[in-house]
Amino acid sequence: MLRAAVPAVAHHGRDPRGGELSAPRLRTGTPERAGLDRAEIDSLVSEVHGLTAGERPWAAGAVVVAGRGPVVAVAEAAGWAVRYAGYDPVADRGVELPPERRVAMTVDTPFDLASLTKLFTSVAAVQQIERGTLGVDALVGAYLPEFRGAAGHGITVRQLLTHTSGLRPELPLYDCADAEERLAMLRAEEPVSPPGSHVYSDLNMLLLQHVLERITGRGLDVLIHDGITRPLGMTATRFGPRPGAAATEDQRRPWAKADRGMLRGEVHDENAWALGGVAGHAGLFSTGPDLAVFCRALLAGGSYGPARILGPDFVELLLTPPGLGFALDQAWFMGELAGRGAAGHTGFTGTSLVVDPATDTFLVLLANTVHPRRRPADSAPRAAAGTRVARAVRAVRGT
């Protein structure tokens, strides 16, 4: 079993003099030490390996990291970070690399997070809400008056965070001639549905990125680094390029929106690529162990070790239905973890994470499902993994 090193555990609470002690750090332990049933966790590991097996696997490779409380009960890698040289559209299959040229997946392999980036943008926004520099119900037009479409329809920051702005899912920014044309397109974009109606949209996080950069005077990459990843010690989490990352797609038209060839370490999302790799909706790369730290900080009320990225009340705001950036209780990718306030997200490249405050558990499942080519989404394996973790808790409780 390939396991990543994690920091030693610390203690949490108040010392006798009234000062705050550190929140517990993650440590590697057995399923039993984590309060999880070993048989269910062993089945989870076996099933993740099965996802990468065969001629047409669900993913070329995968990493699963799961635990409860401060204990990482499993950190396992399966399959290949790089398996294919390209995609053959005539044969409708990947062009296999010879075994000696393949790259094995490891627990510490970075992945293109795709839409998991939205979670970090959302936390960065709630940090500004906590500091009083951003109003959750403020009008976007108050910060970005030149964004005529959003300003003219009274779109609010909360609507961006809950995907209720009415903006369409995306724009073809990748077809624009230059940055000026891309910015003009974003500024003019109007809702396609009445604000208040739910339409999942990458544009929400792109507008939120512009709001954050306007009020802070710093780029989103700096905000996420200084406010989230550096204090949490997430040294493997950053925007690309990441040359050692798991490969994604042989990106070509007509199945893709750009002709870029086999991608590895360059952001997969075409709009994030057109925007230089740093975007509110996509562009971050990270590893399973780093995301486990992120999950643990959320479950611990915004603290990890000596660091605090949010106060408990603002973590609660982030995860209160319908969730600010986070999806709540979505059984289609959380399985039986859903139902009592579980929060998480998926990413188009094959990534996902779930935190379940009710059981103090987390599940990170990273896979390169678009290697060598994108295909219709199948989240059944994600849901199955969530169900294994949920049953691992229930088996220990005897329920």
mmCIF file of C-alpha atoms in Angstrom:
data_model
loop_
_atom_site.group_PDB
_atom_site.id
_atom_site.type_symbol
_atom_site.label_atom_id
_atom_site.label_comp_id
_atom_site.label_asym_id
_atom_site.label_seq_id
_atom_site.Cartn_x
_atom_site.Cartn_y
_atom_site.Cartn_z
ATOM 1 C CA MET A 1 0.000 0.000 0.000
ATOM 2 C CA LEU A 2 1.459 3.349 -1.062
ATOM 3 C CA ARG A 3 0.989 5.821 1.759
ATOM 4 C CA ALA A 4 1.942 9.470 1.921
ATOM 5 C CA ALA A 5 3.741 10.923 4.884
ATOM 6 C CA VAL A 6 1.529 13.221 6.968
ATOM 7 C CA PRO A 7 2.449 15.464 9.904
ATOM 8 C CA ALA A 8 2.339 14.206 13.465
ATOM 9 C CA VAL A 9 -0.790 14.842 15.488
ATOM 10 C CA ALA A 10 -1.109 17.899 17.714
ATOM 11 C CA HIS A 11 -3.739 18.741 20.355
ATOM 12 C CA HIS A 12 -6.704 21.050 20.151
ATOM 13 C CA GLY A 13 -8.445 23.159 22.751
ATOM 14 C CA ARG A 14 -7.375 25.690 25.375
ATOM 15 C CA ASP A 15 -4.344 25.517 27.573
ATOM 16 C CA PRO A 16 -4.621 26.314 31.330
ATOM 17 C CA ARG A 17 -3.676 29.934 30.669
ATOM 18 C CA GLY A 18 -6.629 30.422 28.308
ATOM 19 C CA GLY A 19 -4.721 30.441 25.043
ATOM 20 C CA GLU A 20 -5.696 28.572 21.914
ATOM 21 C CA LEU A 21 -3.824 25.346 21.206
ATOM 22 C CA SER A 22 -3.318 23.920 17.745
ATOM 23 C CA ALA A 23 -6.066 21.987 15.986
ATOM 24 C CA PRO A 24 -5.140 18.344 15.350
ATOM 25 C CA ARG A 25 -2.980 17.633 12.332
ATOM 26 C CA LEU A 26 -3.502 14.547 10.222
ATOM 27 C CA ARG A 27 -1.608 11.372 10.989
ATOM 28 C CA THR A 28 -1.582 7.981 9.317
ATOM 29 C CA GLY A 29 -3.317 5.202 11.190
ATOM 30 C CA THR A 30 -5.332 2.042 10.815
ATOM 31 C CA PRO A 31 -9.031 2.040 9.948
ATOM 32 C CA GLU A 32 -9.681 0.886 13.500
ATOM 33 C CA ARG A 33 -7.758 3.847 14.918
ATOM 34 C CA ALA A 34 -9.850 6.144 12.735
ATOM 35 C CA GLY A 35 -13.096 4.572 13.902
ATOM 36 C CA LEU A 36 -13.768 2.941 10.530
ATOM 37 C CA ASP A 37 -14.531 -0.664 9.661
ATOM 38 C CA ARG A 38 -11.517 -2.381 8.108
ATOM 39 C CA ALA A 39 -13.523 -4.656 5.808
ATOM 40 C CA GLU A 40 -15.299 -1.678 4.208
ATOM 41 C CA ILE A 41 -12.046 0.247 3.802
ATOM 42 C CA ASP A 42 -10.345 -2.802 2.276
ATOM 43 C CA SER A 43 -13.261 -3.073 -0.156
ATOM 44 C CA LEU A 44 -12.873 0.613 -1.006
ATOM 45 C CA VAL A 45 -9.203 0.076 -1.858
ATOM 46 C CA SER A 46 -9.956 -3.014 -3.930
ATOM 47 C CA GLU A 47 -12.674 -1.216 -5.855
ATOM 48 C CA VAL A 48 -10.432 1.777 -6.612
ATOM 49 C CA HIS A 49 -7.813 -0.581 -8.048
ATOM 50 C CA GLY A 50 -10.551 -2.176 -10.135
ATOM 51 C CA LEU A 51 -11.450 1.220 -11.612
ATOM 52 C CA THR A 52 -8.038 1.381 -13.314
ATOM 53 C CA ALA A 53 -7.918 -2.229 -14.595
ATOM 54 C CA GLY A 54 -8.663 -3.597 -18.039
ATOM 55 C CA GLU A 55 -8.456 -2.297 -21.593
ATOM 56 C CA ARG A 56 -11.100 0.425 -21.127
ATOM 57 C CA PRO A 57 -10.912 1.386 -17.449
ATOM 58 C CA TRP A 58 -12.974 4.065 -15.734
ATOM 59 C CA ALA A 59 -9.679 5.922 -15.297
ATOM 60 C CA ALA A 60 -6.083 5.299 -16.268
ATOM 61 C CA GLY A 61 -5.104 5.943 -12.670
ATOM 62 C CA ALA A 62 -6.562 7.010 -9.346
ATOM 63 C CA VAL A 63 -5.673 8.058 -5.807
ATOM 64 C CA VAL A 64 -7.971 7.640 -2.812
ATOM 65 C CA VAL A 65 -7.367 9.270 0.559
ATOM 66 C CA ALA A 66 -9.958 8.855 3.291
ATOM 67 C CA GLY A 67 -10.144 9.167 7.029
ATOM 68 C CA ARG A 68 -12.038 10.175 10.103
ATOM 69 C CA GLY A 69 -11.077 12.768 12.659
ATOM 70 C CA PRO A 70 -7.333 13.430 12.457
ATOM 71 C CA VAL A 71 -6.548 9.920 11.198
ATOM 72 C CA VAL A 72 -5.872 9.073 7.551
ATOM 73 C CA ALA A 73 -7.139 5.505 7.309
ATOM 74 C CA VAL A 74 -6.181 4.940 3.688
ATOM 75 C CA ALA A 75 -3.941 6.665 1.133
ATOM 76 C CA GLU A 76 -3.677 4.450 -1.924
ATOM 77 C CA ALA A 77 -2.610 4.855 -5.556
ATOM 78 C CA ALA A 78 -3.707 2.675 -8.465
ATOM 79 C CA GLY A 79 -2.952 2.510 -12.179
ATOM 80 C CA TRP A 80 -1.092 5.027 -14.275
ATOM 81 C CA ALA A 81 -0.454 8.754 -14.189
ATOM 82 C CA VAL A 82 0.473 8.437 -17.874
ATOM 83 C CA ARG A 83 -0.741 5.428 -19.841
ATOM 84 C CA TYR A 84 -1.476 6.701 -23.351
ATOM 85 C CA ALA A 85 0.464 8.563 -26.027
ATOM 86 C CA GLY A 86 -2.739 9.784 -27.632
ATOM 87 C CA TYR A 87 -6.232 8.851 -28.783
ATOM 88 C CA ASP A 88 -7.105 7.072 -32.029
ATOM 89 C CA PRO A 89 -10.566 8.274 -33.158
ATOM 90 C CA VAL A 90 -10.825 5.610 -35.865
ATOM 91 C CA ALA A 91 -10.249 2.729 -33.465
ATOM 92 C CA ASP A 92 -11.997 4.688 -30.671
ATOM 93 C CA ARG A 93 -9.339 3.805 -28.141
ATOM 94 C CA GLY A 94 -6.208 5.128 -26.543
ATOM 95 C CA VAL A 95 -2.809 4.605 -28.109
ATOM 96 C CA GLU A 96 -0.976 2.687 -25.383
ATOM 97 C CA LEU A 97 2.535 3.653 -24.414
ATOM 98 C CA PRO A 98 4.973 0.748 -24.067
ATOM 99 C CA PRO A 99 5.242 -0.316 -20.417
ATOM 100 C CA GLU A 100 8.689 1.198 -19.967
ATOM 101 C CA ARG A 101 7.388 4.650 -20.979
ATOM 102 C CA ARG A 102 4.309 4.665 -18.765
ATOM 103 C CA VAL A 103 4.325 6.583 -15.492
ATOM 104 C CA ALA A 104 2.886 4.827 -12.457
ATOM 105 C CA MET A 105 0.453 6.684 -10.243
ATOM 106 C CA THR A 106 1.652 7.507 -6.732
ATOM 107 C CA VAL A 107 -0.173 8.949 -3.748
ATOM 108 C CA ASP A 108 1.740 12.204 -4.267
ATOM 109 C CA THR A 109 0.968 12.596 -7.988
ATOM 110 C CA PRO A 110 -0.543 16.042 -8.664
ATOM 111 C CA PHE A 111 -3.893 16.160 -10.481
ATOM 112 C CA ASP A 112 -5.593 18.867 -12.497
ATOM 113 C CA LEU A 113 -8.421 19.626 -10.068
ATOM 114 C CA ALA A 114 -10.739 21.206 -12.656
ATOM 115 C CA SER A 115 -13.859 22.446 -10.816
ATOM 116 C CA LEU A 116 -12.504 21.616 -7.366
ATOM 117 C CA THR A 117 -10.784 24.973 -7.918
ATOM 118 C CA LYS A 118 -14.198 26.539 -7.252
ATOM 119 C CA LEU A 119 -13.994 25.428 -3.618
ATOM 120 C CA PHE A 120 -10.795 27.391 -3.084
ATOM 121 C CA THR A 121 -12.249 30.456 -4.804
ATOM 122 C CA SER A 122 -15.282 30.158 -2.534
ATOM 123 C CA VAL A 123 -13.158 29.923 0.619
ATOM 124 C CA ALA A 124 -11.169 32.961 -0.547
ATOM 125 C CA ALA A 125 -14.449 34.855 -0.957
ATOM 126 C CA VAL A 126 -15.743 33.867 2.495
ATOM 127 C CA GLN A 127 -12.414 34.987 3.976
ATOM 128 C CA GLN A 128 -13.142 38.448 2.594
ATOM 129 C CA ILE A 129 -16.692 38.252 3.961
ATOM 130 C CA GLU A 130 -15.241 37.421 7.390
ATOM 131 C CA ARG A 131 -12.911 40.420 7.141
ATOM 132 C CA GLY A 132 -15.746 42.742 6.175
ATOM 133 C CA THR A 133 -14.294 43.689 2.798
ATOM 134 C CA LEU A 134 -16.985 41.789 0.867
ATOM 135 C CA GLY A 135 -20.720 41.636 1.455
ATOM 136 C CA VAL A 136 -22.344 38.277 0.832
ATOM 137 C CA ASP A 137 -25.540 39.988 -0.347
ATOM 138 C CA ALA A 138 -23.796 42.946 -1.985
ATOM 139 C CA LEU A 139 -24.388 43.715 -5.630
ATOM 140 C CA VAL A 140 -21.635 42.609 -7.991
ATOM 141 C CA GLY A 141 -22.114 45.933 -9.746
ATOM 142 C CA ALA A 142 -21.007 47.744 -6.595
ATOM 143 C CA TYR A 143 -17.545 46.244 -7.074
ATOM 144 C CA LEU A 144 -17.513 45.842 -10.862
ATOM 145 C CA PRO A 145 -19.720 48.566 -12.366
ATOM 146 C CA GLU A 146 -18.152 48.009 -15.802
ATOM 147 C CA PHE A 147 -19.542 44.448 -15.843
ATOM 148 C CA ARG A 148 -22.751 45.747 -17.413
ATOM 149 C CA GLY A 149 -24.616 42.445 -17.690
ATOM 150 C CA ALA A 150 -24.242 41.507 -14.030
ATOM 151 C CA ALA A 151 -24.684 45.071 -12.785
ATOM 152 C CA GLY A 152 -27.777 45.697 -14.877
ATOM 153 C CA HIS A 153 -29.575 42.639 -13.516
ATOM 154 C CA GLY A 154 -28.703 43.151 -9.859
ATOM 155 C CA ILE A 155 -26.672 39.947 -9.485
ATOM 156 C CA THR A 156 -25.336 39.504 -5.952
ATOM 157 C CA VAL A 157 -22.231 37.875 -4.518
ATOM 158 C CA ARG A 158 -24.397 35.192 -2.877
ATOM 159 C CA GLN A 159 -25.921 34.362 -6.262
ATOM 160 C CA LEU A 160 -22.456 33.844 -7.715
ATOM 161 C CA LEU A 161 -21.561 31.528 -4.831
ATOM 162 C CA THR A 162 -24.803 29.519 -5.081
ATOM 163 C CA HIS A 163 -25.012 29.372 -8.892
ATOM 164 C CA THR A 164 -28.262 31.323 -8.864
ATOM 165 C CA SER A 165 -27.114 34.296 -10.938
ATOM 166 C CA GLY A 166 -28.841 32.950 -14.037
ATOM 167 C CA LEU A 167 -25.641 33.202 -16.087
ATOM 168 C CA ARG A 168 -25.126 30.538 -18.727
ATOM 169 C CA PRO A 169 -22.730 27.632 -17.982
ATOM 170 C CA GLU A 170 -19.812 29.036 -19.986
ATOM 171 C CA LEU A 171 -18.654 31.322 -22.780
ATOM 172 C CA PRO A 172 -16.272 30.488 -25.655
ATOM 173 C CA LEU A 173 -13.456 32.595 -24.244
ATOM 174 C CA TYR A 174 -11.014 30.152 -25.865
ATOM 175 C CA ASP A 175 -12.117 31.443 -29.301
ATOM 176 C CA CYS A 176 -11.406 35.103 -28.500
ATOM 177 C CA ALA A 177 -8.532 36.813 -30.259
ATOM 178 C CA ASP A 178 -6.977 38.320 -27.140
ATOM 179 C CA ALA A 179 -7.434 39.146 -23.467
ATOM 180 C CA GLU A 180 -9.258 42.374 -24.256
ATOM 181 C CA GLU A 181 -11.904 40.529 -26.245
ATOM 182 C CA ARG A 182 -12.321 37.936 -23.489
ATOM 183 C CA LEU A 183 -12.792 40.647 -20.867
ATOM 184 C CA ALA A 184 -15.298 42.498 -23.046
ATOM 185 C CA MET A 185 -17.313 39.303 -23.462
ATOM 186 C CA LEU A 186 -17.424 38.721 -19.710
ATOM 187 C CA ARG A 187 -18.375 42.316 -18.993
ATOM 188 C CA ALA A 188 -21.290 42.261 -21.429
ATOM 189 C CA GLU A 189 -22.684 38.838 -20.483
ATOM 190 C CA GLU A 190 -26.270 38.920 -19.179
ATOM 191 C CA PRO A 191 -28.226 36.196 -17.391
ATOM 192 C CA VAL A 192 -30.063 33.669 -19.563
ATOM 193 C CA SER A 193 -32.419 32.870 -16.676
ATOM 194 C CA PRO A 194 -33.878 35.217 -14.069
ATOM 195 C CA PRO A 195 -31.418 35.785 -11.199
ATOM 196 C CA GLY A 196 -32.451 33.518 -8.360
ATOM 197 C CA SER A 197 -32.867 30.477 -10.595
ATOM 198 C CA HIS A 198 -30.233 27.754 -10.394
ATOM 199 C CA VAL A 199 -27.917 27.353 -13.392
ATOM 200 C CA TYR A 200 -24.518 25.797 -12.656
ATOM 201 C CA SER A 201 -22.039 28.124 -14.322
ATOM 202 C CA ASP A 202 -18.289 28.586 -14.525
ATOM 203 C CA LEU A 203 -18.995 32.273 -15.170
ATOM 204 C CA ASN A 204 -20.058 32.732 -11.556
ATOM 205 C CA MET A 205 -16.564 31.940 -10.328
ATOM 206 C CA LEU A 206 -14.940 33.994 -13.067
ATOM 207 C CA LEU A 207 -16.934 37.037 -11.975
ATOM 208 C CA LEU A 208 -16.164 36.257 -8.339
ATOM 209 C CA GLN A 209 -12.481 36.126 -9.223
ATOM 210 C CA HIS A 210 -12.736 39.631 -10.682
ATOM 211 C CA VAL A 211 -14.542 40.855 -7.554
ATOM 212 C CA LEU A 212 -11.868 39.403 -5.274
ATOM 213 C CA GLU A 213 -9.035 40.805 -7.335
ATOM 214 C CA ARG A 214 -10.699 44.224 -7.438
ATOM 215 C CA ILE A 215 -11.267 44.532 -3.684
ATOM 216 C CA THR A 216 -7.874 43.117 -2.654
ATOM 217 C CA GLY A 217 -5.614 44.326 -5.449
ATOM 218 C CA ARG A 218 -4.093 40.835 -5.630
ATOM 219 C CA GLY A 219 -4.409 37.976 -8.104
ATOM 220 C CA LEU A 220 -6.488 34.930 -7.278
ATOM 221 C CA ASP A 221 -3.384 32.740 -7.281
ATOM 222 C CA VAL A 222 -1.835 34.962 -4.598
ATOM 223 C CA LEU A 223 -5.044 35.045 -2.544
ATOM 224 C CA ILE A 224 -5.313 31.256 -2.530
ATOM 225 C CA HIS A 225 -1.621 30.786 -1.769
ATOM 226 C CA ASP A 226 -1.404 33.374 0.995
ATOM 227 C CA GLY A 227 -4.815 32.735 2.510
ATOM 228 C CA ILE A 228 -5.265 28.963 2.183
ATOM 229 C CA THR A 229 -2.463 26.756 0.916
ATOM 230 C CA ARG A 230 0.539 28.379 2.625
ATOM 231 C CA PRO A 231 -0.974 28.563 6.133
ATOM 232 C CA LEU A 232 -2.271 24.989 5.821
ATOM 233 C CA GLY A 233 1.114 23.732 4.582
ATOM 234 C CA MET A 234 -0.414 22.544 1.279
ATOM 235 C CA THR A 235 2.871 22.856 -0.596
ATOM 236 C CA ALA A 236 1.728 20.657 -3.504
ATOM 237 C CA THR A 237 -1.329 22.794 -4.297
ATOM 238 C CA ARG A 238 -0.895 25.574 -6.832
ATOM 239 C CA PHE A 239 -1.838 26.720 -10.284
ATOM 240 C CA GLY A 240 0.033 25.230 -13.197
ATOM 241 C CA PRO A 241 2.034 24.393 -15.073
ATOM 242 C CA ARG A 242 2.819 21.148 -13.218
ATOM 243 C CA PRO A 243 5.028 18.962 -15.459
ATOM 244 C CA GLY A 244 4.808 15.893 -13.188
ATOM 245 C CA ALA A 245 1.010 15.824 -12.987
ATOM 246 C CA ALA A 246 -1.241 13.006 -14.093
ATOM 247 C CA ALA A 247 -1.918 13.273 -17.823
ATOM 248 C CA THR A 248 -5.369 14.317 -18.974
ATOM 249 C CA GLU A 249 -6.574 14.518 -22.556
ATOM 250 C CA ASP A 250 -5.400 14.278 -26.132
ATOM 251 C CA GLN A 251 -7.277 17.516 -26.653
ATOM 252 C CA ARG A 252 -8.436 17.919 -30.232
ATOM 253 C CA ARG A 253 -11.507 19.000 -32.106
ATOM 254 C CA PRO A 254 -14.229 17.839 -32.608
ATOM 255 C CA TRP A 255 -14.491 16.299 -29.138
ATOM 256 C CA ALA A 256 -12.638 19.177 -27.480
ATOM 257 C CA LYS A 257 -12.809 22.930 -27.965
ATOM 258 C CA ALA A 258 -9.147 23.430 -28.865
ATOM 259 C CA ASP A 259 -6.341 21.540 -30.595
ATOM 260 C CA ARG A 260 -3.623 21.141 -27.984
ATOM 261 C CA GLY A 261 -2.587 17.481 -28.111
ATOM 262 C CA MET A 262 -1.884 15.268 -25.110
ATOM 263 C CA LEU A 263 -1.919 17.379 -21.953
ATOM 264 C CA ARG A 264 0.154 16.799 -18.874
ATOM 265 C CA GLY A 265 0.644 19.536 -16.323
ATOM 266 C CA GLU A 266 -1.171 22.142 -18.415
ATOM 267 C CA VAL A 267 -4.705 23.040 -17.364
ATOM 268 C CA HIS A 268 -7.287 20.937 -19.183
ATOM 269 C CA ASP A 269 -10.186 23.436 -19.129
ATOM 270 C CA GLU A 270 -10.072 25.420 -22.366
ATOM 271 C CA ASN A 271 -11.297 28.675 -20.840
ATOM 272 C CA ALA A 272 -8.852 28.479 -17.931
ATOM 273 C CA TRP A 273 -6.101 27.823 -20.487
ATOM 274 C CA ALA A 274 -7.208 30.862 -22.520
ATOM 275 C CA LEU A 275 -7.089 32.944 -19.337
ATOM 276 C CA GLY A 276 -3.476 32.002 -18.663
ATOM 277 C CA GLY A 277 -4.085 29.046 -16.337
ATOM 278 C CA VAL A 278 -5.398 30.998 -13.337
ATOM 279 C CA ALA A 279 -9.191 31.099 -13.210
ATOM 280 C CA GLY A 280 -11.871 31.072 -10.548
ATOM 281 C CA HIS A 281 -13.455 27.923 -11.905
ATOM 282 C CA ALA A 282 -10.426 25.790 -12.860
ATOM 283 C CA GLY A 283 -6.640 25.712 -12.963
ATOM 284 C CA LEU A 284 -5.448 24.433 -9.586
ATOM 285 C CA PHE A 285 -3.360 21.273 -9.295
ATOM 286 C CA SER A 286 -3.136 19.320 -6.046
ATOM 287 C CA THR A 287 -2.526 15.916 -4.479
ATOM 288 C CA GLY A 288 -4.605 13.576 -2.360
ATOM 289 C CA PRO A 289 -2.674 14.283 0.863
ATOM 290 C CA ASP A 290 -2.919 18.051 0.374
ATOM 291 C CA LEU A 291 -6.667 17.864 -0.207
ATOM 292 C CA ALA A 292 -7.005 15.740 2.915
ATOM 293 C CA VAL A 293 -5.513 18.670 4.862
ATOM 294 C CA PHE A 294 -8.026 21.036 3.234
ATOM 295 C CA CYS A 295 -10.854 18.679 4.221
ATOM 296 C CA ARG A 296 -9.559 18.358 7.771
ATOM 297 C CA ALA A 297 -9.390 22.145 8.176
ATOM 298 C CA LEU A 298 -13.040 22.461 7.152
ATOM 299 C CA LEU A 299 -14.122 19.682 9.498
ATOM 300 C CA ALA A 300 -12.185 21.336 12.348
ATOM 301 C CA GLY A 301 -13.995 24.657 11.963
ATOM 302 C CA GLY A 302 -11.383 26.335 9.774
ATOM 303 C CA SER A 303 -8.244 25.407 11.726
ATOM 304 C CA TYR A 304 -5.351 23.041 11.111
ATOM 305 C CA GLY A 305 -2.347 22.890 13.375
ATOM 306 C CA PRO A 306 -1.568 26.468 14.421
ATOM 307 C CA ALA A 307 -3.238 27.914 11.299
ATOM 308 C CA ARG A 308 -6.762 29.250 10.994
ATOM 309 C CA ILE A 309 -8.113 30.042 7.535
ATOM 310 C CA LEU A 310 -11.709 30.729 8.632
ATOM 311 C CA GLY A 311 -13.577 31.091 11.887
ATOM 312 C CA PRO A 312 -16.084 28.352 12.769
ATOM 313 C CA ASP A 313 -19.061 30.618 12.098
ATOM 314 C CA PHE A 314 -17.812 31.277 8.584
ATOM 315 C CA VAL A 315 -17.162 27.613 7.880
ATOM 316 C CA GLU A 316 -20.773 27.115 8.944
ATOM 317 C CA LEU A 317 -21.816 29.872 6.518
ATOM 318 C CA LEU A 318 -19.851 28.154 3.767
ATOM 319 C CA LEU A 319 -21.540 24.797 4.391
ATOM 320 C CA THR A 320 -25.072 25.942 5.291
ATOM 321 C CA PRO A 321 -27.669 24.903 2.673
ATOM 322 C CA PRO A 322 -27.571 25.468 -0.211
ATOM 323 C CA GLY A 323 -23.796 25.867 0.306
ATOM 324 C CA LEU A 324 -21.499 28.653 -0.856
ATOM 325 C CA GLY A 325 -19.516 27.067 -3.669
ATOM 326 C CA PHE A 326 -19.892 23.614 -2.106
ATOM 327 C CA ALA A 327 -22.562 21.146 -3.192
ATOM 328 C CA LEU A 328 -24.470 19.626 -0.272
ATOM 329 C CA ASP A 329 -25.907 16.132 0.127
ATOM 330 C CA GLN A 330 -25.575 15.060 -3.499
ATOM 331 C CA ALA A 331 -25.965 11.284 -3.516
ATOM 332 C CA TRP A 332 -25.044 11.060 -7.209
ATOM 333 C CA PHE A 333 -21.390 11.505 -6.267
ATOM 334 C CA MET A 334 -21.392 11.177 -2.460
ATOM 335 C CA GLY A 335 -23.342 7.926 -2.224
ATOM 336 C CA GLU A 336 -24.541 7.165 1.296
ATOM 337 C CA LEU A 337 -22.400 9.929 2.784
ATOM 338 C CA ALA A 338 -25.121 12.295 1.559
ATOM 339 C CA GLY A 339 -28.082 13.129 3.747
ATOM 340 C CA ARG A 340 -26.895 14.948 6.869
ATOM 341 C CA GLY A 341 -24.933 17.905 5.573
ATOM 342 C CA ALA A 342 -22.101 16.327 3.593
ATOM 343 C CA ALA A 343 -20.370 18.865 1.363
ATOM 344 C CA GLY A 344 -18.083 18.559 -1.626
ATOM 345 C CA HIS A 345 -17.615 18.914 -5.346
ATOM 346 C CA THR A 346 -16.522 17.096 -8.478
ATOM 347 C CA GLY A 347 -14.152 18.091 -11.270
ATOM 348 C CA PHE A 348 -14.483 17.324 -14.984
ATOM 349 C CA THR A 349 -11.058 15.666 -15.154
ATOM 350 C CA GLY A 350 -12.172 12.975 -12.679
ATOM 351 C CA THR A 351 -11.597 14.617 -9.299
ATOM 352 C CA SER A 352 -13.850 14.794 -6.239
ATOM 353 C CA LEU A 353 -13.860 15.382 -2.510
ATOM 354 C CA VAL A 354 -16.462 15.052 0.239
ATOM 355 C CA VAL A 355 -16.456 16.160 3.863
ATOM 356 C CA ASP A 356 -19.144 14.858 6.210
ATOM 357 C CA PRO A 357 -19.350 16.902 9.416
ATOM 358 C CA ALA A 358 -21.972 14.524 10.857
ATOM 359 C CA THR A 359 -19.426 11.690 11.016
ATOM 360 C CA ASP A 360 -16.212 13.763 10.911
ATOM 361 C CA THR A 361 -15.102 11.879 7.802
ATOM 362 C CA PHE A 362 -13.552 12.909 4.514
ATOM 363 C CA LEU A 363 -13.041 11.236 1.153
ATOM 364 C CA VAL A 364 -10.766 12.394 -1.650
ATOM 365 C CA LEU A 365 -10.951 10.470 -4.924
ATOM 366 C CA LEU A 366 -8.717 11.759 -7.709
ATOM 367 C CA ALA A 367 -8.651 10.141 -11.136
ATOM 368 C CA ASN A 368 -7.643 11.053 -14.675
ATOM 369 C CA THR A 369 -10.864 9.841 -16.303
ATOM 370 C CA VAL A 370 -10.322 12.061 -19.367
ATOM 371 C CA HIS A 371 -7.037 10.290 -20.241
ATOM 372 C CA PRO A 372 -6.804 9.817 -23.198
ATOM 373 C CA ARG A 373 -10.147 11.421 -24.151
ATOM 374 C CA ARG A 374 -13.187 12.934 -22.443
ATOM 375 C CA ARG A 375 -16.372 10.904 -22.389
ATOM 376 C CA PRO A 376 -19.818 11.122 -20.787
ATOM 377 C CA ALA A 377 -19.523 11.625 -17.057
ATOM 378 C CA ASP A 378 -19.924 8.566 -14.845
ATOM 379 C CA SER A 379 -19.974 9.350 -11.142
ATOM 380 C CA ALA A 380 -21.162 5.911 -10.047
ATOM 381 C CA PRO A 381 -17.637 4.996 -8.812
ATOM 382 C CA ARG A 382 -17.499 8.197 -6.767
ATOM 383 C CA ALA A 383 -20.859 7.417 -5.191
ATOM 384 C CA ALA A 384 -19.746 3.840 -4.503
ATOM 385 C CA ALA A 385 -16.636 5.135 -2.715
ATOM 386 C CA GLY A 386 -18.756 7.465 -0.601
ATOM 387 C CA THR A 387 -21.037 4.594 0.296
ATOM 388 C CA ARG A 388 -18.070 2.475 1.404
ATOM 389 C CA VAL A 389 -16.907 5.232 3.763
ATOM 390 C CA ALA A 390 -20.416 5.767 5.113
ATOM 391 C CA ARG A 391 -20.812 2.031 5.761
ATOM 392 C CA ALA A 392 -17.384 1.925 7.395
ATOM 393 C CA VAL A 393 -18.710 4.397 9.952
ATOM 394 C CA ARG A 394 -22.017 2.603 10.442
ATOM 395 C CA ALA A 395 -20.358 -0.804 10.839
ATOM 396 C CA VAL A 396 -18.275 0.512 13.724
ATOM 397 C CA ARG A 397 -21.314 2.135 15.304
ATOM 398 C CA GLY A 398 -23.286 -1.056 14.881
ATOM 399 C CA THR A 399 -26.085 0.695 12.967
#
